[in-house]
Coordinates of C-alpha atoms in Angstrom, one line a residue:
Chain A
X25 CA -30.4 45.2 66.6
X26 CA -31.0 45.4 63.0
X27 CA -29.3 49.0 61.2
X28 CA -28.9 48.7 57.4
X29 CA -26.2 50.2 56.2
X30 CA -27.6 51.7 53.0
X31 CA -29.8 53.6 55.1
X32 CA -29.5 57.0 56.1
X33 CA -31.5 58.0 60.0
X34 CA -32.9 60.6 62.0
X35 CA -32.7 61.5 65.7
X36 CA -36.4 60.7 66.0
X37 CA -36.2 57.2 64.2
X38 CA -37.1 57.4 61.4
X39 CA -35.1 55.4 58.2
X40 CA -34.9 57.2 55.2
X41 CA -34.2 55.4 51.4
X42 CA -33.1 57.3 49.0
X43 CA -34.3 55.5 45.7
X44 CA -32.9 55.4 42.1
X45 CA -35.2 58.0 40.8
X46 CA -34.0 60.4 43.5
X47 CA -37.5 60.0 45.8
X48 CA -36.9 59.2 49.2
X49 CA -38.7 56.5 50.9
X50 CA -39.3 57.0 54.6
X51 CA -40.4 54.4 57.5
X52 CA -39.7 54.2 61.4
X53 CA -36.8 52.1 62.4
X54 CA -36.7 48.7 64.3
X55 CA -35.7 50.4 67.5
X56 CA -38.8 52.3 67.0
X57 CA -41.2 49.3 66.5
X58 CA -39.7 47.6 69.3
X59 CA -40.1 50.3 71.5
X60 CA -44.2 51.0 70.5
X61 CA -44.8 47.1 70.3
X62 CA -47.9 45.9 68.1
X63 CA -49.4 48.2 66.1
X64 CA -52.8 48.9 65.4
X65 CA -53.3 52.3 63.7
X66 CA -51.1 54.4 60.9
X67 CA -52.2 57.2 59.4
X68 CA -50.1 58.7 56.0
X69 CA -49.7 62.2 54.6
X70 CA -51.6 63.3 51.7
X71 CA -50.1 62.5 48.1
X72 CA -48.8 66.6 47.2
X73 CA -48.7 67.8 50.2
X74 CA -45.5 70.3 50.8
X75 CA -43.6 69.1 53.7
X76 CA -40.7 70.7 55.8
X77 CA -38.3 69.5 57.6
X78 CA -39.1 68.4 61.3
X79 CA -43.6 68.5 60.3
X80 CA -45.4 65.9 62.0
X81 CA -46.6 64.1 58.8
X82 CA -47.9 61.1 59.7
X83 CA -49.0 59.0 62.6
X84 CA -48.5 55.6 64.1
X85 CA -50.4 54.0 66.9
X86 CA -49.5 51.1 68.7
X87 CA -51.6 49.1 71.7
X88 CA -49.4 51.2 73.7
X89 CA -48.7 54.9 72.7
X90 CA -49.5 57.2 70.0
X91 CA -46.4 58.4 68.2
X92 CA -46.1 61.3 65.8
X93 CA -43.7 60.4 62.6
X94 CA -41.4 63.6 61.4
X95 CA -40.5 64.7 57.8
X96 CA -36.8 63.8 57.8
X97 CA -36.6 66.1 55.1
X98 CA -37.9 69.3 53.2
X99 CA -39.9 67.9 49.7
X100 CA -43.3 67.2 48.5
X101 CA -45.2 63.5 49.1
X102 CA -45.2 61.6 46.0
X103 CA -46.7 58.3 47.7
X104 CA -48.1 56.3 50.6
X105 CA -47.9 53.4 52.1
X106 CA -52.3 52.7 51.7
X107 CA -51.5 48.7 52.5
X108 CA -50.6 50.1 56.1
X109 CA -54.0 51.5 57.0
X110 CA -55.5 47.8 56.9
X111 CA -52.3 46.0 58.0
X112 CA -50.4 48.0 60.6
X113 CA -49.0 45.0 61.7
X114 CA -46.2 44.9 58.8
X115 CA -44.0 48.0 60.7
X116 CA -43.8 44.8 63.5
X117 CA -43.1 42.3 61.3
X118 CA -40.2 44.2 59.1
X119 CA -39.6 47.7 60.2
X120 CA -37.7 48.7 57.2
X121 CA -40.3 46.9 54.8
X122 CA -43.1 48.9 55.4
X123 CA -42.6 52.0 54.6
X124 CA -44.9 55.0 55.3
X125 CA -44.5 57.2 52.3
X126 CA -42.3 58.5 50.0
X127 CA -41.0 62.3 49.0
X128 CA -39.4 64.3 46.2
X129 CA -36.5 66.0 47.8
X130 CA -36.3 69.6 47.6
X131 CA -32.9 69.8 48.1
X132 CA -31.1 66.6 47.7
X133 CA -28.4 67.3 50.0
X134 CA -30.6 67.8 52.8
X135 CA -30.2 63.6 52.7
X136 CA -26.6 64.1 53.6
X137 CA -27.2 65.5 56.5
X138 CA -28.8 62.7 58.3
X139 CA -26.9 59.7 60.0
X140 CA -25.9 56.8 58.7
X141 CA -26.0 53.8 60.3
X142 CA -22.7 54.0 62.8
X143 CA -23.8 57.4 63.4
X144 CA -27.6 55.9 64.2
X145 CA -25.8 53.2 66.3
X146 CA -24.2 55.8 68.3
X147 CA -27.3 57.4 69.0
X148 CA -29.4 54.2 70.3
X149 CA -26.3 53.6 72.6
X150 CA -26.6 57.2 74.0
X151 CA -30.2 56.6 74.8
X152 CA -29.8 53.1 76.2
X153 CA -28.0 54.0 79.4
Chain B
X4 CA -40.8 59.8 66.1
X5 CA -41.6 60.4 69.3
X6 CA -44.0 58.8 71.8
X7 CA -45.7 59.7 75.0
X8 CA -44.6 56.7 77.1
X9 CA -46.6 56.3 80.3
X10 CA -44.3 54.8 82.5
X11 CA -41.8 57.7 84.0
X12 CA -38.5 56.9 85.5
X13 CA -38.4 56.2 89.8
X14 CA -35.0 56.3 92.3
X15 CA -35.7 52.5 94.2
X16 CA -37.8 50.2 91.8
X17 CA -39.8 47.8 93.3
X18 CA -39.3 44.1 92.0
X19 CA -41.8 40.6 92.6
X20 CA -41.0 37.8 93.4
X21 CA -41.1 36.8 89.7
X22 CA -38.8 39.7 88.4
X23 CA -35.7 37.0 87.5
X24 CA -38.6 34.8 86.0
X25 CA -39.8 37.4 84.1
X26 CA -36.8 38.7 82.8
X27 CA -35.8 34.8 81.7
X28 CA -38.9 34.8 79.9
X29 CA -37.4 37.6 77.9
X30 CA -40.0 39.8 78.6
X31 CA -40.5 43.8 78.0
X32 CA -40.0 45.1 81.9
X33 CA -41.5 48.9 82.1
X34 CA -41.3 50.6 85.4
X35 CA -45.0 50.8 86.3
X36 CA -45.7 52.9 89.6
X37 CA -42.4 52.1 90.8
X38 CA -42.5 48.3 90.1
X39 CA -40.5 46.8 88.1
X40 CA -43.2 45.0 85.7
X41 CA -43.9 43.0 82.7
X42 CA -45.7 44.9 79.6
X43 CA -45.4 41.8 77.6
X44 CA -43.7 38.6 76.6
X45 CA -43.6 39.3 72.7
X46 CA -46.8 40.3 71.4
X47 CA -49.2 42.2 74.0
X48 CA -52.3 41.4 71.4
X49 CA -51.2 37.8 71.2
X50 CA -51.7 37.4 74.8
X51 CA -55.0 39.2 74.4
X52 CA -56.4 36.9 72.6
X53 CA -55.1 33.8 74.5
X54 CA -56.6 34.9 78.1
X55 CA -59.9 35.0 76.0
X56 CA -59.6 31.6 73.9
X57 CA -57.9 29.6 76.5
X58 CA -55.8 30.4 79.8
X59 CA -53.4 33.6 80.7
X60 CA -51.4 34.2 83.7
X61 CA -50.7 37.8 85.0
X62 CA -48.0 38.5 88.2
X63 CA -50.1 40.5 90.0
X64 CA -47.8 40.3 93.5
X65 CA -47.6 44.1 93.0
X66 CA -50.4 44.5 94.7
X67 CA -50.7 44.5 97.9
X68 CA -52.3 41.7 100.4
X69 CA -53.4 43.1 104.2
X70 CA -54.3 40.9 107.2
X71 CA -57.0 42.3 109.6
X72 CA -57.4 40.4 112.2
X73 CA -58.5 41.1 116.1
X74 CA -61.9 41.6 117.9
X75 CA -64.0 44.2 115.8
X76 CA -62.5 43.8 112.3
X77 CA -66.2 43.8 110.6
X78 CA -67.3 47.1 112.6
X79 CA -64.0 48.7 111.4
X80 CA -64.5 47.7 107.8
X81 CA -69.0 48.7 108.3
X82 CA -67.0 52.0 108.7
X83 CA -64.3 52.2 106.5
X84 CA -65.6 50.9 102.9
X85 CA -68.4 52.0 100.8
X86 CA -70.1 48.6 100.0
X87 CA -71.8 46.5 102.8
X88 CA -69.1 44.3 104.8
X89 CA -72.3 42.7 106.4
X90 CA -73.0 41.0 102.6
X91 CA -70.2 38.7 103.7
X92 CA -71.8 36.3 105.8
X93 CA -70.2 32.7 104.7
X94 CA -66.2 32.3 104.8
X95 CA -64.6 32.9 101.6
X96 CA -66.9 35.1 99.9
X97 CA -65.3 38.3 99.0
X98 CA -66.7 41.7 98.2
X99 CA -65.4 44.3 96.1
X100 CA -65.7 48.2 97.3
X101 CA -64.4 51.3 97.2
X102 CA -62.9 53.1 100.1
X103 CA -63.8 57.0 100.2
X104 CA -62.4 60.0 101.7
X105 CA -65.2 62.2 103.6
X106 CA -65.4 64.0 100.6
X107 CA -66.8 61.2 99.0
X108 CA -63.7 61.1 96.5
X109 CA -62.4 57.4 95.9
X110 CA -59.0 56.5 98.0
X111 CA -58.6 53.2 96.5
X112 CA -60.5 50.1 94.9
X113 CA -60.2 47.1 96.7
X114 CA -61.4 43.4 97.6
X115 CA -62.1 41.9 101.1
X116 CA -62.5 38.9 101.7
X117 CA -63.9 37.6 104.5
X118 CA -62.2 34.4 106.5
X119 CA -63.3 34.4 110.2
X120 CA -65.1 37.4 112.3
X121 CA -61.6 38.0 113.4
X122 CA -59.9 37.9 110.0
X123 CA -60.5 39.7 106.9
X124 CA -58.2 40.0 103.7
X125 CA -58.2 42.8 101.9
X126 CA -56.5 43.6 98.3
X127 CA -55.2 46.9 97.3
X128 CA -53.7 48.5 94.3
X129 CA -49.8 48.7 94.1
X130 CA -49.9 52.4 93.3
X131 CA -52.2 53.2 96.1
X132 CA -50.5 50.6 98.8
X133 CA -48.5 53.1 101.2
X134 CA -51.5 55.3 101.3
X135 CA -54.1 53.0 101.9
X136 CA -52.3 51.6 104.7
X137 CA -51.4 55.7 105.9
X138 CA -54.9 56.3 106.0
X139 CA -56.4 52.8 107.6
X140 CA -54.2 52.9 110.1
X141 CA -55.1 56.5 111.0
X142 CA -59.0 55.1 110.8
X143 CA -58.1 52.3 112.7
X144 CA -56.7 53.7 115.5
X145 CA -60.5 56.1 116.0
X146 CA -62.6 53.3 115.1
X147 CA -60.6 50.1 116.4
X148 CA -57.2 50.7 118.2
X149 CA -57.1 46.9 118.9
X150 CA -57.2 45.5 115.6
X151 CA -53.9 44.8 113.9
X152 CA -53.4 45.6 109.8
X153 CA -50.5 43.4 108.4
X154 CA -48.9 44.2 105.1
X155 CA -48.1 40.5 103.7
X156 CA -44.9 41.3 101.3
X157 CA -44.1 37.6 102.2
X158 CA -46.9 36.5 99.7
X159 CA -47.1 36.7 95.5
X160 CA -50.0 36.6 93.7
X161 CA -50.7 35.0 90.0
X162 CA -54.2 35.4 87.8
X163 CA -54.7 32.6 86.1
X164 CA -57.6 34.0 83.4
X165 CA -59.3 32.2 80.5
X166 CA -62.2 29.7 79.6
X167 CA -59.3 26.9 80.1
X168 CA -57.9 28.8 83.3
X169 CA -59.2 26.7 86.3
X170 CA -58.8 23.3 84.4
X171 CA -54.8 24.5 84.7
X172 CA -54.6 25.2 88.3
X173 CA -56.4 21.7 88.8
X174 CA -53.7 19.9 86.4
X175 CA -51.2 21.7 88.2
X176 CA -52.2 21.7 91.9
X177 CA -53.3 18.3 91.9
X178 CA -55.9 17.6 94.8
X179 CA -57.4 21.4 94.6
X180 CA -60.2 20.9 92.2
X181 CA -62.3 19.4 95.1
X182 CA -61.6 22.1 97.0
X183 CA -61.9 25.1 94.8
X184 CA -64.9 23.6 91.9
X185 CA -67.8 24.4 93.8
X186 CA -66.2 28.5 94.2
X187 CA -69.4 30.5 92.7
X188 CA -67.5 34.0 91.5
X189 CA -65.9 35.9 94.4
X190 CA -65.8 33.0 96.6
X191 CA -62.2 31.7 98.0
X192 CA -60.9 28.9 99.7
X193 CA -57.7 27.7 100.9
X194 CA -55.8 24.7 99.3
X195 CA -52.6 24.0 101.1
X196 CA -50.7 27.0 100.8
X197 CA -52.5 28.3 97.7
X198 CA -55.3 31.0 98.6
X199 CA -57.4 30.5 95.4
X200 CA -60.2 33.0 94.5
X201 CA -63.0 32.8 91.6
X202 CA -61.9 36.4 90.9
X203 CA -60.1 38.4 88.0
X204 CA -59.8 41.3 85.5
X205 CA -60.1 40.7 82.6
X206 CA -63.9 39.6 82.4
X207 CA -63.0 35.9 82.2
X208 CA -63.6 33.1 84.5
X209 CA -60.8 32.1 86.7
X210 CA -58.4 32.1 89.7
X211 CA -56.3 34.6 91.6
X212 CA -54.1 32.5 93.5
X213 CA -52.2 34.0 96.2
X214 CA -49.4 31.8 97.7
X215 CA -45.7 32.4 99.8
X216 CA -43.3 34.2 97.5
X217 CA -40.9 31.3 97.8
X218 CA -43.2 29.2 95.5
X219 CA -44.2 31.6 93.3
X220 CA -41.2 30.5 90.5
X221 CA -42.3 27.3 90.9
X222 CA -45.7 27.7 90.3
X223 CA -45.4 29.8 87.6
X224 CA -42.9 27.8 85.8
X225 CA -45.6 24.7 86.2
X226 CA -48.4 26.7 84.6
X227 CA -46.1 27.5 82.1
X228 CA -45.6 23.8 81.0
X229 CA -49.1 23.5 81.1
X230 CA -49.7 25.5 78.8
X231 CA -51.0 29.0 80.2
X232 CA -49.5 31.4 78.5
X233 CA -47.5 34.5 80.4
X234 CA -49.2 37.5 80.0
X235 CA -48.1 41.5 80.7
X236 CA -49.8 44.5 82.1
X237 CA -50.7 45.3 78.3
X238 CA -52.7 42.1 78.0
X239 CA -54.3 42.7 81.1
X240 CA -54.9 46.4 80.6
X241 CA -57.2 45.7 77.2
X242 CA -58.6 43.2 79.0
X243 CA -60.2 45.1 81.6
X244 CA -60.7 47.8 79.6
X245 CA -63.0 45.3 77.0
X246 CA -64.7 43.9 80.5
X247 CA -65.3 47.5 81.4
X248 CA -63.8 47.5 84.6
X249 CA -62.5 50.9 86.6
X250 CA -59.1 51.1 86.2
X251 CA -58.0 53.4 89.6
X252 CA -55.9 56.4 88.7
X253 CA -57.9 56.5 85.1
X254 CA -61.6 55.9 85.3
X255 CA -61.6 57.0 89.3
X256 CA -59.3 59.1 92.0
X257 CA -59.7 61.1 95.4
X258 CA -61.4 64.0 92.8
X259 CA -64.8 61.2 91.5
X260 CA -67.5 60.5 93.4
X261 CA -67.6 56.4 92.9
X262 CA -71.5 57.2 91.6
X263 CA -70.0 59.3 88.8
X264 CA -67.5 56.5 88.1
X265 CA -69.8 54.0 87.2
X266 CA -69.5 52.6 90.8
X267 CA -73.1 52.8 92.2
X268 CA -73.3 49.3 92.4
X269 CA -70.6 49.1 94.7
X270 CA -72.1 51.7 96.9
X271 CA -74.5 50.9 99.9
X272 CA -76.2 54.4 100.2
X273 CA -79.5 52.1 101.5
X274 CA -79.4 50.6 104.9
X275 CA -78.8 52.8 108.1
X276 CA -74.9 51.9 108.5
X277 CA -72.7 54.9 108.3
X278 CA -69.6 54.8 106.5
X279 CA -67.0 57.7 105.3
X280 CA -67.8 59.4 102.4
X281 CA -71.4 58.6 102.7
X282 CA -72.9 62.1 104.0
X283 CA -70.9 63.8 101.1
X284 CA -72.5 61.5 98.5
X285 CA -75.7 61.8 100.0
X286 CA -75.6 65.4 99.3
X287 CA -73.5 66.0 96.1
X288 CA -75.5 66.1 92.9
X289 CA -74.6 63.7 90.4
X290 CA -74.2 65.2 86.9
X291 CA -71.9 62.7 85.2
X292 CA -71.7 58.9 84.5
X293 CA -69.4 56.6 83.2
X294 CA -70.4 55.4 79.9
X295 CA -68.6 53.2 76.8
X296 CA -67.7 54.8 73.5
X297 CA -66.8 52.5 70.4
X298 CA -65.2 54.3 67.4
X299 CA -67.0 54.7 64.3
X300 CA -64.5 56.3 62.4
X301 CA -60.7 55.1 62.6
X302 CA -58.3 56.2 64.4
X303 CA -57.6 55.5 68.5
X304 CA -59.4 56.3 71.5
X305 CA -57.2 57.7 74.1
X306 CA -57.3 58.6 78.2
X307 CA -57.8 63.0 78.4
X308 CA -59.3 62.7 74.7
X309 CA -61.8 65.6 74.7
X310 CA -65.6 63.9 74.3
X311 CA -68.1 66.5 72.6
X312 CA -71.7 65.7 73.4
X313 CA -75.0 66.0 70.7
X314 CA -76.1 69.0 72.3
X315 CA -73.0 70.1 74.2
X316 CA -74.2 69.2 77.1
X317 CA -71.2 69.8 79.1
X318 CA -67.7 68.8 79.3
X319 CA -66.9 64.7 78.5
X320 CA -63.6 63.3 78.7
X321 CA -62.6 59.8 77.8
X322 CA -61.0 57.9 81.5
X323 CA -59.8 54.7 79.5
X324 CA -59.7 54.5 76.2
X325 CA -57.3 52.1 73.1
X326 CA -57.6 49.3 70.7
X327 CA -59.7 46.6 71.4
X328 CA -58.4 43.0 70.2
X329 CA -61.8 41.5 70.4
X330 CA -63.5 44.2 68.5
X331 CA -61.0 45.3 66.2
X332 CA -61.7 48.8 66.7
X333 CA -61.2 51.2 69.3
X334 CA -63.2 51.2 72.5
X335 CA -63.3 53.8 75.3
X336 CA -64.7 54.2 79.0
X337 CA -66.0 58.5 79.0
X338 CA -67.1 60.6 81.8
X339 CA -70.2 62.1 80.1
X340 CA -73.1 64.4 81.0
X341 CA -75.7 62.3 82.4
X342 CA -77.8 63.8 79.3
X343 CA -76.2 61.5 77.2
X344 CA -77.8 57.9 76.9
X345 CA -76.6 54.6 74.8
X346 CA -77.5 55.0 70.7
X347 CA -75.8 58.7 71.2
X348 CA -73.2 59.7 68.7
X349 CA -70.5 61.8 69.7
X350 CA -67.4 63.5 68.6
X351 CA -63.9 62.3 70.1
X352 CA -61.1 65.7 69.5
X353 CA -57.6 63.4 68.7
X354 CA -55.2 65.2 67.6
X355 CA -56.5 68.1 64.5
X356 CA -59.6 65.7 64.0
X357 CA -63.1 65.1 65.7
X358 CA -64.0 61.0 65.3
X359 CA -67.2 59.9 65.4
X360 CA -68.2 57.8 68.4
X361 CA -71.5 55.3 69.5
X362 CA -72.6 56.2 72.5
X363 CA -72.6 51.9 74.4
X364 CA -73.4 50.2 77.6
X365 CA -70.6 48.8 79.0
X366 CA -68.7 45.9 79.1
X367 CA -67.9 45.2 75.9
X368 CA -66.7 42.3 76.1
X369 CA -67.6 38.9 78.5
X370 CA -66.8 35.2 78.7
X371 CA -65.2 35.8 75.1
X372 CA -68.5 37.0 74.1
X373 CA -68.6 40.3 72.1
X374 CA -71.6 42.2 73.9
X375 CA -71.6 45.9 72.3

């Protein structure tokens, strides 16, 4: 299973990138995609929309299962992910490629307090049992 | 992230014959009613589209083969099902029913098929097996202590489904094509040890081949180097869903009266015979139908979705509903007031949202054709 390292992670599965101009760039992991299998639907969060911690924000729908996508972290949506809407199948062909959206932190340490990826690898060893 | 996933967690799982063959073939397994099943092999749309451009092949050994054989097995089954056993008149042609509880609430969806006047086959769903078998033995031993109801475990059974399907079994079996050509659709005949029907689920012509467990890996394997592709219970669940066939649990249960399941044609309610469920239907008002939706707007149909009507005619609910491969877009089966007719809009609630939905006559999709 693929976990980059210079990613930070949530408990829900989601990756989080935290880019040179401080935004944060946020997608579902690999784990994630495996587990929903082809996908046929996303949906993204409004550009500006205010955004706390733990909000269902967006949406991704595979031929399986509906799943709801969490804000990893508190901030304000500075861009989405538009190529997904017609080409949902990118999140299968490289999970950590296409992302969904990006945010402006409101508090930059809030990123610190996600996992990393031994932490993430931990967790996906928890769950596999 | 999280996701609703369907398939919840059981103490004993059931396996099929082809569960080490399956898992070889690296494919997804999901507990499925207690079986231990394929979902895919890889890419559930991939497999989609190969059942409708060229030849699939689903393990469908989860379901359940009975033997009823003895003096009076067509009186029992006049009884017991809601569809005519007397349609059956040649050997080999099968019939597909529903079999009711006095209520006139559906117990199970099934096929019979009928091989002498002493022995009938019948098909069941896995989910339903133990209480089918409950209940027919209780209705059995009123109607026909005689007869005997075997539970064949000993067999598997494979859908071969596609345009290319039956050219397959032929390359594979070689000898059967004189035998089993001629098969008009729910006909069967026996080749060897092969029990070869012209039936399916995915609205595609082709075989369900039942055979002894023992072959089953071998059989498989040989389709598989002829080039039918494996295929999961995802494939074969947007395939039906596209043919706009009932899936039992979803579209139909002990609560739905088969005529407000899109089941009247299945339902001999017009010569004298007698049957379970029949005085209830007779004298229940029908105030729903089962009707297709395909989404205007985008977004995903769903099973539970809440279906508001033009003029709120009453409650709708979407039974089946997903992505359809064929179409692109999403397609749904909805139990609607019968007020509603095809050309309708409609509103589907998902999620904060109501969609906009065309109101269709179902099945969507045939013989690769795109009907809707």
């Amino acid at each position: 299973m693929s976990i980059p390292n210079n990613l930070k992670y949530t408990k829900s599965h989601e990756w989080v990138h935290l880019e040179d101009d401080g935004t944060a760039t946020i997608g579902i992991t690999q784990h994630a995609q495996e587990l929903l299998g082809d996908m046929v639907f996303v949906e993204t969060p409004a550009v500006g929309r205010q955004l706390k911690q733990g909000d269902e924000c967006a949406v991704v729908e595979s031929v399986k299962a509906a799943a709801d996508v969490y804000a990893p972290i508190t901030g304000e949506v500075t861009a989405a992910n538009e190529e997904l809407t017609s080409a949902p199948e990118k999140i299968n062909q490289d999970a950590y490629a296409a992302w969904l959206f990006r945010l402006k932190p409101a508090n930059a340490a809030d990123l610190e307090k996600l996992l990393d990826s031994t932490g993430y690898q931990k967790l996906l060893e928890s769950e596999d049992h | 992230m999280t996701s609703p996933f369907f398939f919840l967690g059981h103490r004993s799982v059931k396996t099929t014959p082809l569960n080490q063959t399956h898992r070889d073939m690296n494919a997804k397994m999901v507990d499925f009613g207690g079986w231990d099943m394929p979902l895919h092999y890889g890419s559930q749309l991939d497999e989609h589209h190969k059942v409708r451009s060229d030849a699939g092949m689903f393990d469908v050994s989860h379901m359940l083969t009975l033997d009823i054989e003895g003096e009076g097995a067509r009186a029992f089954l006049r009884q017991l099902v809601a569809n005519n056993i007397d349609k059956l008149t040649q050997p080999g042609k099968a019939l597909y029913s529903c079999m009711l509880n006095p209520d006139g609430g559906v117990i199970d969806d099934l096929i019979i098929y009928f091989l002498t006047e002493s022995h009938f086959r019948m098909v069941v769903n896995a989910g339903t097996a133990d209480k089918d078998m409950a209940w027919m033995l209780l209705q059995r031993d009123r109607i026909a202590p005689g007869l005997e109801i075997t539970p064949r475990r000993d067999l598997a059974m494979i859908a071969v489904q596609g345009p290319h399907a039956r050219d397959k079994v032929w390359q594979v079996l070689p000898g059967s094509q004189v035998d089993t050509e001629n098969l008009k659709l729910f006909q069967a005949a026996f080749f060897d040890r092969y029990f070869i029907a012209r039936t399916g689920y995915t609205g595609e012509d082709g075989f369900e081949i039942t055979l002894p467990a023992a072959d089953a890996a071998s059989f498989w394997n040989k389709l598989h180097a002829a080039g039918v592709t494996p295929a999961g219970l995802g494939a074969r669940d947007t395939l039906r869903l596209e043919a706009g066939m009932n899936l039992y649990g979803q579209d139909m249960d002990e609560t739905i009266n088969p005529l407000e399941a899109g089941l009247g044609w299945t339902v001999d309610l017009k010569s004298e015979r007698d049957f379970i469920g029949k005085q209830a239907l007779l004298t229940q008002p029908v105030t729903q139908q089962l009707i297709g939706l395909v989404l205007l707007d985008r977004g995903i149909l769903r099973s539970h979705q809440k279906v508001v009507t033009p003029k709120d005619e009453g409650k709708g609910e979407i039974t089946s509903g997903g992505f359809s491969p064929t179409l692109n877009q999403s397609i749904a089966l909805a139990r609607l007031p019968l007020a509603v007719s095809p050309g309708d809009e409609v509103q589907v609630v998902v999620r904060d949202k109501q969609l906009k939905a065309k109101v269709v006559k179902y099945p969507f999709v045939r013989n690769g054709k795109i009907l809707v």
